Amino acid sequence: MIGCLPTGLPGFAERMRQDGRMRVLDSHLHLWDPEVLTYSWLEGALDWAFAETELIEEQLVGPGEEAAIFVQADPSEGQQLDEVRWVDSIAHATGVVAIVAGARLDRGAETAAHLAALAEHERVIGVRHLLQSEPDGFARRPEFIDGARLVAARGWTFDACVTTHQIPDVTALAAAVPELSIVLDHLGKPVIGTADAPLEPTAEWFGDVRELASSPQVFCKLSGLPAEAGGVWADEQVAPFLDSVADAFGPDRLMWGSDWPVSSIDFSAADGGAYLIGARQRWFRTVADWADTRGLDAEQIFWSNALAFYGIR
């Protein structure tokens, strides 16, 4: 059971048994419960609790060990610390060994105080200011860069969740704060079409990704493409995008993430979409099969790269 996994305490990596079976550290897992916290963006099939019980039903089949990194789920303003406390309370039951907490980085002294409060929770190893909701150029602003430097000074990481046209802003941030470890969420959310009408990677997206990858402290998450496809995808549809980031970043800067439960929703279904049982498993299988056919090291993509990036010991 997931509830039997170790907690996010020092020595986690060493305690995981090595029995020859595949190990998976899901680098991008969401959890929420609308009865605990408020999420103004939830609607349709997403407007339900996705926590311990639901995740146990979606435990991966195949890996010998499974654990996860929780990434903030954008609760209402002022609830970021409450979110960390809640995730801490269910971390053992959900296999969460580390937390990427929500934090606004553009508020000067308020940002510094918030980061200090987050530091009281040992599972916090990074932050995310949701840039996809901000105007273009936001990550280039002096006040944001100051906040990013505070994150780097703590030895924490930054998850960059942006839309495609904002990728150059992340490149600028990486240049401005080279000491900050950054991971690009969801391949930068490229437009990939649908399973019935797939689209090829654009030259603009690939060029921006390649430029971003020239900063050695930047990694990329193999996550989120199912959601970009509307929840239903074909393996051959996503393979060119996976190939592109593998070419840009190299296999030692890629990490798998399920983006559960966002990437487990069929958004084309009526009445706000439908939850797809087993979609998390299918995305795991899609990336594992892709890595195998490309001769890539699954241990890196599904385990060690995420450990190294987030500094989990």
Short mmCIF file of C-alpha atoms in Angstrom, two decimals:
data_model
loop_
_atom_site.label_atom_id
_atom_site.label_comp_id
_atom_site.label_asym_id
_atom_site.label_seq_id
_atom_site.Cartn_x
_atom_site.Cartn_y
_atom_site.Cartn_z
CA MET A 1 0.00 0.00 0.00
CA ILE A 2 1.05 3.58 -0.52
CA GLY A 3 0.44 4.13 3.18
CA CYS A 4 3.44 1.94 3.96
CA LEU A 5 5.95 4.16 2.15
CA PRO A 6 8.59 6.03 4.17
CA THR A 7 8.16 9.67 5.11
CA GLY A 8 10.27 12.53 3.80
CA LEU A 9 12.94 12.45 6.47
CA PRO A 10 16.73 12.59 6.00
CA GLY A 11 18.07 9.32 4.61
CA PHE A 12 14.96 8.57 2.50
CA ALA A 13 16.93 7.64 -0.62
CA GLU A 14 19.17 5.24 1.25
CA ARG A 15 16.25 3.53 2.99
CA MET A 16 14.40 2.62 -0.19
CA ARG A 17 15.08 -1.05 -0.84
CA GLN A 18 16.82 -2.11 -4.02
CA ASP A 19 15.40 -5.46 -5.06
CA GLY A 20 16.00 -5.08 -8.77
CA ARG A 21 12.52 -3.71 -9.44
CA MET A 22 11.88 -0.27 -10.85
CA ARG A 23 11.65 2.66 -8.45
CA VAL A 24 9.41 5.65 -9.20
CA LEU A 25 9.47 9.09 -7.63
CA ASP A 26 6.51 10.98 -9.08
CA SER A 27 7.92 14.50 -9.38
CA HIS A 28 4.58 16.25 -9.91
CA LEU A 29 1.67 15.11 -7.77
CA HIS A 30 -1.24 17.29 -6.69
CA LEU A 31 -3.55 16.68 -3.73
CA TRP A 32 -6.53 18.70 -2.63
CA ASP A 33 -9.75 18.57 -0.67
CA PRO A 34 -12.31 21.38 -1.12
CA GLU A 35 -13.63 20.61 2.36
CA VAL A 36 -10.25 21.47 3.87
CA LEU A 37 -9.06 24.40 1.72
CA THR A 38 -10.59 26.72 -0.87
CA TYR A 39 -9.66 26.43 -4.55
CA SER A 40 -11.36 29.04 -6.71
CA TRP A 41 -10.23 27.38 -9.95
CA LEU A 42 -11.76 23.95 -9.38
CA GLU A 43 -14.72 23.04 -11.54
CA GLY A 44 -16.36 20.04 -13.16
CA ALA A 45 -14.65 16.71 -12.62
CA LEU A 46 -11.79 18.37 -10.73
CA ASP A 47 -14.08 19.76 -8.04
CA TRP A 48 -13.79 16.74 -5.77
CA ALA A 49 -11.41 15.52 -3.10
CA PHE A 50 -8.23 13.96 -4.48
CA ALA A 51 -6.28 12.79 -1.44
CA GLU A 52 -5.37 9.58 0.41
CA THR A 53 -8.22 7.29 -0.62
CA GLU A 54 -8.28 8.38 -4.24
CA LEU A 55 -4.50 8.10 -4.67
CA ILE A 56 -4.35 4.60 -3.18
CA GLU A 57 -6.75 3.53 -5.92
CA GLU A 58 -4.32 4.94 -8.51
CA GLN A 59 -1.13 3.35 -7.17
CA LEU A 60 1.17 2.41 -10.04
CA VAL A 61 1.43 -1.21 -11.13
CA GLY A 62 4.96 -2.44 -11.81
CA PRO A 63 7.38 -0.39 -9.69
CA GLY A 64 8.91 -2.00 -6.65
CA GLU A 65 8.80 1.33 -4.80
CA GLU A 66 6.70 4.43 -5.33
CA ALA A 67 6.87 7.85 -3.71
CA ALA A 68 5.91 11.38 -4.71
CA ILE A 69 6.74 15.06 -4.57
CA PHE A 70 3.70 17.21 -3.87
CA VAL A 71 3.41 20.37 -5.95
CA GLN A 72 1.22 23.17 -4.67
CA ALA A 73 -2.35 23.11 -5.98
CA ASP A 74 -3.01 26.87 -5.90
CA PRO A 75 -5.41 27.30 -2.98
CA SER A 76 -6.89 30.70 -2.30
CA GLU A 77 -4.69 33.60 -1.23
CA GLY A 78 -3.37 33.19 2.29
CA GLN A 79 -3.77 29.41 2.43
CA GLN A 80 -0.32 28.34 1.20
CA LEU A 81 0.93 27.52 4.69
CA ASP A 82 -2.33 25.76 5.51
CA GLU A 83 -1.80 23.64 2.40
CA VAL A 84 1.68 22.61 3.57
CA ARG A 85 0.35 21.71 7.02
CA TRP A 86 -2.45 19.62 5.49
CA VAL A 87 -0.11 17.77 3.11
CA ASP A 88 2.29 17.14 6.00
CA SER A 89 -0.59 15.55 7.91
CA ILE A 90 -1.29 13.03 5.11
CA ALA A 91 2.26 12.66 3.78
CA HIS A 92 2.79 9.15 5.11
CA ALA A 93 -0.56 7.94 3.76
CA THR A 94 0.13 9.39 0.29
CA GLY A 95 3.83 8.62 -0.02
CA VAL A 96 4.77 12.30 -0.19
CA VAL A 97 8.44 12.71 0.69
CA ALA A 98 8.87 16.36 -0.31
CA ILE A 99 6.77 19.48 -0.90
CA VAL A 100 6.98 22.22 -3.50
CA ALA A 101 5.05 24.92 -1.66
CA GLY A 102 3.12 27.86 -3.00
CA ALA A 103 4.84 31.22 -2.63
CA ARG A 104 4.53 34.64 -4.22
CA LEU A 105 8.03 35.85 -4.96
CA ASP A 106 7.24 39.47 -5.79
CA ARG A 107 6.35 40.88 -2.37
CA GLY A 108 9.66 41.81 -0.78
CA ALA A 109 9.61 41.51 3.00
CA GLU A 110 6.34 39.59 2.87
CA THR A 111 7.98 37.03 0.59
CA ALA A 112 10.95 36.70 2.95
CA ALA A 113 8.64 36.13 5.93
CA HIS A 114 6.63 33.55 4.03
CA LEU A 115 9.73 31.61 3.02
CA ALA A 116 10.90 31.66 6.65
CA ALA A 117 7.55 30.19 7.72
CA LEU A 118 7.79 27.49 5.05
CA ALA A 119 11.28 26.60 6.28
CA GLU A 120 9.76 25.34 9.53
CA HIS A 121 8.42 22.35 7.58
CA GLU A 122 11.19 19.89 6.77
CA ARG A 123 9.48 18.41 3.72
CA VAL A 124 9.53 21.77 1.89
CA ILE A 125 12.34 21.65 -0.66
CA GLY A 126 11.14 24.16 -3.24
CA VAL A 127 8.45 26.65 -4.20
CA ARG A 128 6.18 27.48 -7.10
CA HIS A 129 4.80 30.89 -7.99
CA LEU A 130 2.29 29.99 -10.70
CA LEU A 131 3.63 32.04 -13.60
CA GLN A 132 1.08 30.84 -16.14
CA SER A 133 -1.44 33.11 -14.40
CA GLU A 134 0.83 36.16 -14.61
CA PRO A 135 1.36 38.58 -17.52
CA ASP A 136 4.24 38.09 -19.91
CA GLY A 137 7.51 39.38 -18.52
CA PHE A 138 6.48 38.92 -14.88
CA ALA A 139 9.48 36.69 -14.08
CA ARG A 140 11.80 39.42 -15.38
CA ARG A 141 10.60 42.02 -12.88
CA PRO A 142 13.19 43.13 -10.29
CA GLU A 143 10.93 42.31 -7.35
CA PHE A 144 10.37 38.77 -8.65
CA ILE A 145 14.07 38.23 -9.25
CA ASP A 146 14.78 39.42 -5.69
CA GLY A 147 12.36 36.80 -4.39
CA ALA A 148 13.94 34.12 -6.58
CA ARG A 149 17.33 34.95 -5.06
CA LEU A 150 15.85 34.41 -1.58
CA VAL A 151 14.67 30.96 -2.70
CA ALA A 152 18.12 30.12 -4.05
CA ALA A 153 19.78 31.35 -0.85
CA ARG A 154 17.84 28.68 1.07
CA GLY A 155 19.06 26.00 -1.32
CA TRP A 156 15.52 25.47 -2.60
CA THR A 157 14.28 24.89 -6.13
CA PHE A 158 11.74 26.70 -8.32
CA ASP A 159 9.03 25.01 -10.40
CA ALA A 160 8.30 27.10 -13.49
CA CYS A 161 4.77 26.44 -14.73
CA VAL A 162 4.34 28.61 -17.81
CA THR A 163 2.55 28.66 -21.12
CA THR A 164 4.60 28.22 -24.27
CA HIS A 165 5.11 31.91 -25.03
CA GLN A 166 6.45 32.50 -21.48
CA ILE A 167 9.38 30.08 -21.82
CA PRO A 168 11.78 32.94 -22.72
CA ASP A 169 10.87 34.56 -19.39
CA VAL A 170 12.14 31.43 -17.63
CA THR A 171 15.34 31.61 -19.67
CA ALA A 172 15.79 35.21 -18.54
CA LEU A 173 15.18 34.19 -14.92
CA ALA A 174 17.79 31.45 -15.18
CA ALA A 175 20.30 33.99 -16.48
CA ALA A 176 19.46 36.51 -13.76
CA VAL A 177 19.68 33.97 -10.92
CA PRO A 178 22.12 31.27 -12.08
CA GLU A 179 22.33 29.86 -8.56
CA LEU A 180 18.61 28.93 -8.65
CA SER A 181 17.72 25.38 -9.72
CA ILE A 182 14.67 25.57 -12.00
CA VAL A 183 12.48 22.86 -13.46
CA LEU A 184 10.17 23.48 -16.41
CA ASP A 185 6.79 21.96 -15.63
CA HIS A 186 4.86 20.12 -18.35
CA LEU A 187 7.45 20.76 -21.10
CA GLY A 188 6.28 24.37 -21.14
CA LYS A 189 2.74 23.36 -22.13
CA PRO A 190 3.22 23.01 -25.90
CA VAL A 191 0.20 22.82 -28.18
CA ILE A 192 -0.05 19.14 -29.11
CA GLY A 193 -3.56 18.85 -30.57
CA THR A 194 -5.75 15.86 -29.80
CA ALA A 195 -5.39 12.13 -30.29
CA ASP A 196 -7.58 12.41 -33.41
CA ALA A 197 -5.88 15.57 -34.70
CA PRO A 198 -2.28 15.59 -33.38
CA LEU A 199 0.07 18.50 -33.96
CA GLU A 200 3.83 18.40 -34.42
CA PRO A 201 6.21 20.44 -32.23
CA THR A 202 6.61 23.97 -33.56
CA ALA A 203 10.01 25.39 -34.38
CA GLU A 204 9.35 28.30 -32.02
CA TRP A 205 8.58 26.04 -29.04
CA PHE A 206 11.57 23.81 -29.69
CA GLY A 207 13.87 26.80 -30.17
CA ASP A 208 12.74 28.33 -26.88
CA VAL A 209 13.14 24.98 -25.07
CA ARG A 210 16.62 24.50 -26.49
CA GLU A 211 17.66 28.00 -25.41
CA LEU A 212 16.30 27.38 -21.91
CA ALA A 213 18.13 24.07 -21.73
CA SER A 214 21.42 25.87 -22.37
CA SER A 215 21.27 26.91 -18.69
CA PRO A 216 22.71 23.85 -16.91
CA GLN A 217 20.70 24.40 -13.72
CA VAL A 218 17.38 23.95 -15.57
CA PHE A 219 15.61 20.57 -15.72
CA CYS A 220 12.38 19.50 -17.44
CA LYS A 221 9.40 17.47 -16.24
CA LEU A 222 7.87 14.86 -18.50
CA SER A 223 4.41 15.72 -17.26
CA GLY A 224 1.20 17.47 -18.22
CA LEU A 225 0.94 16.41 -21.88
CA PRO A 226 -2.22 14.34 -21.25
CA ALA A 227 -3.96 17.48 -19.98
CA GLU A 228 -2.69 19.49 -22.96
CA ALA A 229 -4.28 16.83 -25.20
CA GLY A 230 -7.60 17.22 -23.39
CA GLY A 231 -7.09 14.10 -21.31
CA VAL A 232 -7.03 11.52 -24.11
CA TRP A 233 -3.79 11.03 -26.00
CA ALA A 234 -1.96 8.65 -28.32
CA ASP A 235 1.59 7.51 -27.61
CA GLU A 236 2.71 8.47 -31.11
CA GLN A 237 1.21 11.93 -30.56
CA VAL A 238 3.38 12.77 -27.54
CA ALA A 239 6.58 10.99 -28.62
CA PRO A 240 7.90 13.89 -30.78
CA PHE A 241 7.58 16.26 -27.84
CA LEU A 242 9.35 13.84 -25.50
CA ASP A 243 12.06 13.39 -28.14
CA SER A 244 12.47 17.16 -28.41
CA VAL A 245 13.09 17.76 -24.71
CA ALA A 246 15.35 14.71 -24.50
CA ASP A 247 17.41 16.21 -27.30
CA ALA A 248 17.48 19.64 -25.64
CA PHE A 249 18.08 18.68 -21.99
CA GLY A 250 19.69 15.26 -22.24
CA PRO A 251 18.53 12.25 -20.20
CA ASP A 252 20.16 13.44 -16.97
CA ARG A 253 17.88 16.50 -16.71
CA LEU A 254 14.50 14.86 -17.31
CA MET A 255 12.08 13.62 -14.63
CA TRP A 256 8.72 11.92 -14.85
CA GLY A 257 5.63 13.44 -13.23
CA SER A 258 2.04 12.24 -13.31
CA ASP A 259 0.35 15.65 -12.91
CA TRP A 260 -2.35 13.68 -11.09
CA PRO A 261 -5.26 14.31 -11.02
CA VAL A 262 -5.25 17.16 -13.58
CA SER A 263 -3.92 14.84 -16.29
CA SER A 264 -6.51 12.20 -15.43
CA ILE A 265 -9.50 14.18 -16.67
CA ASP A 266 -11.16 13.78 -20.06
CA PHE A 267 -12.00 17.44 -20.63
CA SER A 268 -14.00 16.64 -23.77
CA ALA A 269 -16.67 14.81 -21.76
CA ALA A 270 -19.94 16.55 -20.97
CA ASP A 271 -20.70 18.32 -17.69
CA GLY A 272 -17.17 19.50 -16.91
CA GLY A 273 -15.24 16.42 -17.94
CA ALA A 274 -14.90 12.90 -16.60
CA TYR A 275 -12.28 11.33 -14.35
CA LEU A 276 -10.34 8.60 -16.18
CA ILE A 277 -9.48 5.71 -13.89
CA GLY A 278 -6.03 4.39 -14.73
CA ALA A 279 -4.81 7.47 -16.65
CA ARG A 280 -1.94 7.92 -14.19
CA GLN A 281 -0.82 4.34 -14.86
CA ARG A 282 -1.16 4.85 -18.59
CA TRP A 283 1.03 7.99 -18.60
CA PHE A 284 3.63 6.09 -16.58
CA ARG A 285 3.54 3.29 -19.16
CA THR A 286 3.68 5.75 -22.08
CA VAL A 287 6.86 7.39 -20.82
CA ALA A 288 8.43 4.11 -19.68
CA ASP A 289 7.86 2.54 -23.11
CA TRP A 290 9.16 5.67 -24.84
CA ALA A 291 12.32 5.66 -22.71
CA ASP A 292 12.85 1.97 -23.42
CA THR A 293 12.55 2.37 -27.19
CA ARG A 294 15.01 5.31 -27.07
CA GLY A 295 17.52 3.39 -24.96
CA LEU A 296 17.23 5.86 -22.07
CA ASP A 297 17.92 5.00 -18.43
CA ALA A 298 14.57 4.59 -16.67
CA GLU A 299 16.29 4.81 -13.27
CA GLN A 300 17.34 8.36 -14.12
CA ILE A 301 14.02 9.54 -15.52
CA PHE A 302 11.80 7.94 -12.92
CA TRP A 303 14.04 8.20 -9.86
CA SER A 304 17.53 9.61 -9.56
CA ASN A 305 17.16 12.84 -11.56
CA ALA A 306 14.33 14.05 -9.34
CA LEU A 307 16.27 13.08 -6.21
CA ALA A 308 19.28 15.04 -7.44
CA PHE A 309 17.35 18.11 -8.56
CA TYR A 310 15.31 18.47 -5.38
CA GLY A 311 18.24 17.55 -3.14
CA ILE A 312 16.42 14.64 -1.50
CA ARG A 313 18.73 12.42 0.54
#
